[in-house]
Amino acid sequence: MAELIQSPTAPDFVQNPYTFYGHARTQGALNFWRDYNMFCAFSYATVSMLLKDRRLGRQVPADQMAPTPAHLRPFYTVEDHSMLELEPPRHTRLRSLVMRAFTTRRIQTLGPEIETLCHRLIDEFPEGSFDLLPQYATQVPVIIIARLLGVPEEMGGQLLRWSNDMVAMYQARRSREIEERAAAAATAFADFIRSYVEEKRRAPADDLLTELIAAEDDGEKLSTDELISTCILLLNAGHEATVHTIGNSVKTLIEQGTDLTFLKPDRVEATVEELIRFDPPLHMFTRYAYEDVEVGRHTIKQGQQVALLLGAANHDPMAWEDPHLFNPARVIKTNMAFGAGRHFCIGAPLARLELQIALPILFDRCPNLSLTQPPTYANLYHFHGLERLMVSTSG
């Protein structure tokens, strides 16, 4: 097994992690990334296999649980009830309740609403050079998920700040300052959601939050703490990855000089899948081994943690022909951007729908959209998204 050394905050890695992934993949199915002090899988086959292996999970093994530092208690008060960090039976119950409300039918009905929102945002684009991320990429997913849950979209800016502060806990650049901001954000976010839970109990509405409350009241035993954590998870996950994907996708389409007929209705689905594969928004997801797991000639011992490199899997030449080339004509195949197994992203259908609507409308309304500054990626790893995306609609 190879031992790899690569700082995840190094500028060259932040701008292009795929070179490191390629080297790591040649070293074997499983390697040891010294900077993370854990085993890592870089190949499509190994990442896919381990994501689906029920002997691995997100929840910290009981014998490894340590006391939570006082300054982080508010953050983990929320996270400890999040289905993202749980395993069966709690995970099964929570996911079942959310999926009962977060149905394909409900998501598909959002199509016209997303279209109207995209046109409104484009109508408000400023003249000259501007940053597309806050003007468009950020607005589409956060407004839609707020409407879906039934919280005021006017709170979008505050929701984003809370979400960004909480999600920063999973970045390689985590510091004490980031931890304290995350804890403060978790407290404020939880208080905000709690107030809306109480309001929806008094006056039910046609929204996801009301449906989750109804499931609790119908004897499904969804506690208020679980309800709050679930809503925060949906708000955080419902926009974080989509913001990065819209930004990365616009960058790719412009830089590659893509024929915009690939955004036509009969081709946009395949194009979006290729965009997600080519430059995914989340590059690493970790698991704990609940028993010994054999991987090739190596063993992940019970209690050890393993990192699954989603971005590397999406660039594996054993799974994709010419993986470093963006090819919107590529035949659709399952990529690892949304994970796999029991923790497969429940927001994937909504993210795909938003991309399939937001990208064609943007390039149809702004056919001369061009970059006015070279885009650079932000120091966000495990996430992978742009600092800014300076563009002009006048070419």
PDB file of C-alpha atoms in Angstrom, residues 23-159:
ATOM      1  CA  HIS A  23      -1.100   9.376  -9.512  1.00  0.00           C
ATOM      2  CA  ALA A  24      -2.787   7.878  -6.434  1.00  0.00           C
ATOM      3  CA  ARG A  25      -4.954   5.583  -8.546  1.00  0.00           C
ATOM      4  CA  THR A  26      -1.896   3.982 -10.134  1.00  0.00           C
ATOM      5  CA  GLN A  27      -0.628   2.984  -6.683  1.00  0.00           C
ATOM      6  CA  GLY A  28      -3.432   0.527  -5.932  1.00  0.00           C
ATOM      7  CA  ALA A  29      -7.063   0.097  -4.931  1.00  0.00           C
ATOM      8  CA  LEU A  30      -6.420   1.456  -1.443  1.00  0.00           C
ATOM      9  CA  ASN A  31      -3.757   3.916  -0.309  1.00  0.00           C
ATOM     10  CA  PHE A  32      -2.894   5.737   2.892  1.00  0.00           C
ATOM     11  CA  TRP A  33      -3.210   9.534   2.720  1.00  0.00           C
ATOM     12  CA  ARG A  34      -0.844  10.739   5.407  1.00  0.00           C
ATOM     13  CA  ASP A  35      -2.308  14.261   5.604  1.00  0.00           C
ATOM     14  CA  TYR A  36      -5.676  12.755   6.596  1.00  0.00           C
ATOM     15  CA  ASN A  37      -4.158   9.794   8.472  1.00  0.00           C
ATOM     16  CA  MET A  38      -6.612   7.390   6.858  1.00  0.00           C
ATOM     17  CA  PHE A  39      -7.074   4.867   4.067  1.00  0.00           C
ATOM     18  CA  CYS A  40      -8.382   6.307   0.814  1.00  0.00           C
ATOM     19  CA  ALA A  41     -10.014   4.760  -2.261  1.00  0.00           C
ATOM     20  CA  PHE A  42      -9.491   6.492  -5.597  1.00  0.00           C
ATOM     21  CA  SER A  43     -10.835   4.082  -8.229  1.00  0.00           C
ATOM     22  CA  TYR A  44     -14.422   3.983  -9.474  1.00  0.00           C
ATOM     23  CA  ALA A  45     -14.822   0.280  -8.674  1.00  0.00           C
ATOM     24  CA  THR A  46     -13.483   0.547  -5.123  1.00  0.00           C
ATOM     25  CA  VAL A  47     -15.355   3.750  -4.265  1.00  0.00           C
ATOM     26  CA  SER A  48     -18.620   2.307  -5.604  1.00  0.00           C
ATOM     27  CA  MET A  49     -18.109  -0.972  -3.756  1.00  0.00           C
ATOM     28  CA  LEU A  50     -17.329   0.634  -0.390  1.00  0.00           C
ATOM     29  CA  LEU A  51     -20.198   3.144  -0.616  1.00  0.00           C
ATOM     30  CA  LYS A  52     -22.595   0.201  -0.918  1.00  0.00           C
ATOM     31  CA  ASP A  53     -20.925  -2.043   1.696  1.00  0.00           C
ATOM     32  CA  ARG A  54     -23.185  -2.265   4.758  1.00  0.00           C
ATOM     33  CA  ARG A  55     -20.180  -3.061   6.948  1.00  0.00           C
ATOM     34  CA  LEU A  56     -19.171   0.592   6.628  1.00  0.00           C
ATOM     35  CA  GLY A  57     -21.106   3.620   7.807  1.00  0.00           C
ATOM     36  CA  ARG A  58     -21.093   7.286   8.766  1.00  0.00           C
ATOM     37  CA  GLN A  59     -21.823   6.948  12.461  1.00  0.00           C
ATOM     38  CA  VAL A  60     -18.818   7.091  14.783  1.00  0.00           C
ATOM     39  CA  PRO A  61     -18.311   3.688  16.490  1.00  0.00           C
ATOM     40  CA  ALA A  62     -19.419   3.755  20.128  1.00  0.00           C
ATOM     41  CA  ASP A  63     -15.945   2.898  21.430  1.00  0.00           C
ATOM     42  CA  GLN A  64     -14.456   5.893  19.591  1.00  0.00           C
ATOM     43  CA  MET A  65     -16.921   8.511  20.747  1.00  0.00           C
ATOM     44  CA  ALA A  66     -15.125  11.204  22.732  1.00  0.00           C
ATOM     45  CA  PRO A  67     -16.586  14.005  24.859  1.00  0.00           C
ATOM     46  CA  THR A  68     -17.635  16.962  22.723  1.00  0.00           C
ATOM     47  CA  PRO A  69     -15.641  20.144  23.436  1.00  0.00           C
ATOM     48  CA  ALA A  70     -17.822  22.759  25.107  1.00  0.00           C
ATOM     49  CA  HIS A  71     -17.509  25.261  22.259  1.00  0.00           C
ATOM     50  CA  LEU A  72     -18.805  22.659  19.761  1.00  0.00           C
ATOM     51  CA  ARG A  73     -21.791  21.355  21.713  1.00  0.00           C
ATOM     52  CA  PRO A  74     -24.333  23.560  19.847  1.00  0.00           C
ATOM     53  CA  PHE A  75     -23.065  22.267  16.497  1.00  0.00           C
ATOM     54  CA  TYR A  76     -23.215  18.592  17.481  1.00  0.00           C
ATOM     55  CA  THR A  77     -26.586  19.071  19.152  1.00  0.00           C
ATOM     56  CA  VAL A  78     -27.848  19.534  15.599  1.00  0.00           C
ATOM     57  CA  GLU A  79     -25.518  17.104  13.807  1.00  0.00           C
ATOM     58  CA  ASP A  80     -26.163  14.241  16.232  1.00  0.00           C
ATOM     59  CA  HIS A  81     -29.751  14.066  14.953  1.00  0.00           C
ATOM     60  CA  SER A  82     -28.860  14.378  11.264  1.00  0.00           C
ATOM     61  CA  MET A  83     -29.581  11.315   9.130  1.00  0.00           C
ATOM     62  CA  LEU A  84     -26.350  12.075   7.240  1.00  0.00           C
ATOM     63  CA  GLU A  85     -24.424  11.032  10.350  1.00  0.00           C
ATOM     64  CA  LEU A  86     -26.639   8.115  11.412  1.00  0.00           C
ATOM     65  CA  GLU A  87     -27.025   4.439  10.560  1.00  0.00           C
ATOM     66  CA  PRO A  88     -30.000   2.071  10.881  1.00  0.00           C
ATOM     67  CA  PRO A  89     -32.386   1.904  12.536  1.00  0.00           C
ATOM     68  CA  ARG A  90     -32.540   5.688  13.114  1.00  0.00           C
ATOM     69  CA  HIS A  91     -31.272   6.485   9.631  1.00  0.00           C
ATOM     70  CA  THR A  92     -33.853   4.190   8.030  1.00  0.00           C
ATOM     71  CA  ARG A  93     -36.719   5.821   9.903  1.00  0.00           C
ATOM     72  CA  LEU A  94     -35.597   9.399   9.213  1.00  0.00           C
ATOM     73  CA  ARG A  95     -34.872   8.786   5.534  1.00  0.00           C
ATOM     74  CA  SER A  96     -38.201   7.030   5.076  1.00  0.00           C
ATOM     75  CA  LEU A  97     -40.061   9.995   6.551  1.00  0.00           C
ATOM     76  CA  VAL A  98     -38.221  12.503   4.385  1.00  0.00           C
ATOM     77  CA  MET A  99     -38.628  10.439   1.216  1.00  0.00           C
ATOM     78  CA  ARG A 100     -42.362  10.153   1.908  1.00  0.00           C
ATOM     79  CA  ALA A 101     -42.588  13.951   1.646  1.00  0.00           C
ATOM     80  CA  PHE A 102     -39.683  14.610  -0.750  1.00  0.00           C
ATOM     81  CA  THR A 103     -41.294  12.680  -3.605  1.00  0.00           C
ATOM     82  CA  THR A 104     -40.455  12.687  -7.299  1.00  0.00           C
ATOM     83  CA  ARG A 105     -43.942  14.020  -7.989  1.00  0.00           C
ATOM     84  CA  ARG A 106     -43.429  16.991  -5.673  1.00  0.00           C
ATOM     85  CA  ILE A 107     -40.027  17.746  -7.174  1.00  0.00           C
ATOM     86  CA  GLN A 108     -41.261  17.572 -10.780  1.00  0.00           C
ATOM     87  CA  THR A 109     -44.021  20.067 -10.032  1.00  0.00           C
ATOM     88  CA  LEU A 110     -41.289  22.607  -9.226  1.00  0.00           C
ATOM     89  CA  GLY A 111     -40.211  22.815 -12.891  1.00  0.00           C
ATOM     90  CA  PRO A 112     -42.317  25.860 -13.904  1.00  0.00           C
ATOM     91  CA  GLU A 113     -41.420  27.603 -10.649  1.00  0.00           C
ATOM     92  CA  ILE A 114     -37.685  27.102 -11.295  1.00  0.00           C
ATOM     93  CA  GLU A 115     -38.094  28.418 -14.860  1.00  0.00           C
ATOM     94  CA  THR A 116     -39.851  31.584 -13.669  1.00  0.00           C
ATOM     95  CA  LEU A 117     -37.217  32.167 -11.003  1.00  0.00           C
ATOM     96  CA  CYS A 118     -34.342  31.768 -13.486  1.00  0.00           C
ATOM     97  CA  HIS A 119     -35.881  34.314 -15.863  1.00  0.00           C
ATOM     98  CA  ARG A 120     -36.454  36.762 -13.006  1.00  0.00           C
ATOM     99  CA  LEU A 121     -32.858  36.480 -11.824  1.00  0.00           C
ATOM    100  CA  ILE A 122     -31.516  36.997 -15.361  1.00  0.00           C
ATOM    101  CA  ASP A 123     -33.726  40.069 -15.754  1.00  0.00           C
ATOM    102  CA  GLU A 124     -31.919  41.491 -12.716  1.00  0.00           C
ATOM    103  CA  PHE A 125     -28.376  40.895 -14.027  1.00  0.00           C
ATOM    104  CA  PRO A 126     -26.272  44.083 -13.797  1.00  0.00           C
ATOM    105  CA  GLU A 127     -24.550  45.700 -16.757  1.00  0.00           C
ATOM    106  CA  GLY A 128     -20.883  44.982 -17.428  1.00  0.00           C
ATOM    107  CA  SER A 129     -18.802  42.423 -15.577  1.00  0.00           C
ATOM    108  CA  PHE A 130     -20.383  40.731 -12.533  1.00  0.00           C
ATOM    109  CA  ASP A 131     -20.040  37.644 -10.354  1.00  0.00           C
ATOM    110  CA  LEU A 132     -22.523  35.013 -11.537  1.00  0.00           C
ATOM    111  CA  LEU A 133     -22.334  33.036  -8.284  1.00  0.00           C
ATOM    112  CA  PRO A 134     -24.312  35.392  -5.995  1.00  0.00           C
ATOM    113  CA  GLN A 135     -26.472  36.677  -8.862  1.00  0.00           C
ATOM    114  CA  TYR A 136     -27.606  33.264 -10.139  1.00  0.00           C
ATOM    115  CA  ALA A 137     -25.839  30.091  -9.005  1.00  0.00           C
ATOM    116  CA  THR A 138     -26.534  30.743  -5.330  1.00  0.00           C
ATOM    117  CA  GLN A 139     -30.027  32.156  -5.716  1.00  0.00           C
ATOM    118  CA  VAL A 140     -31.683  29.347  -7.674  1.00  0.00           C
ATOM    119  CA  PRO A 141     -31.145  26.466  -5.202  1.00  0.00           C
ATOM    120  CA  VAL A 142     -31.518  28.418  -1.950  1.00  0.00           C
ATOM    121  CA  ILE A 143     -34.794  30.063  -2.992  1.00  0.00           C
ATOM    122  CA  ILE A 144     -36.245  26.786  -4.260  1.00  0.00           C
ATOM    123  CA  ILE A 145     -35.347  24.771  -1.162  1.00  0.00           C
ATOM    124  CA  ALA A 146     -36.709  27.561   1.078  1.00  0.00           C
ATOM    125  CA  ARG A 147     -40.002  27.522  -0.825  1.00  0.00           C
ATOM    126  CA  LEU A 148     -40.123  23.738  -0.728  1.00  0.00           C
ATOM    127  CA  LEU A 149     -39.717  23.676   3.038  1.00  0.00           C
ATOM    128  CA  GLY A 150     -42.071  26.595   3.544  1.00  0.00           C
ATOM    129  CA  VAL A 151     -39.708  29.193   5.038  1.00  0.00           C
ATOM    130  CA  PRO A 152     -39.487  32.773   3.707  1.00  0.00           C
ATOM    131  CA  GLU A 153     -37.263  33.084   0.644  1.00  0.00           C
ATOM    132  CA  GLU A 154     -36.431  36.606   1.846  1.00  0.00           C
ATOM    133  CA  MET A 155     -34.350  34.829   4.483  1.00  0.00           C
ATOM    134  CA  GLY A 156     -32.152  33.403   1.706  1.00  0.00           C
ATOM    135  CA  GLY A 157     -29.124  35.517   2.525  1.00  0.00           C
ATOM    136  CA  GLN A 158     -29.205  34.600   6.195  1.00  0.00           C
ATOM    137  CA  LEU A 159     -29.837  30.933   5.441  1.00  0.00           C
TER     138      LEU A 159
END
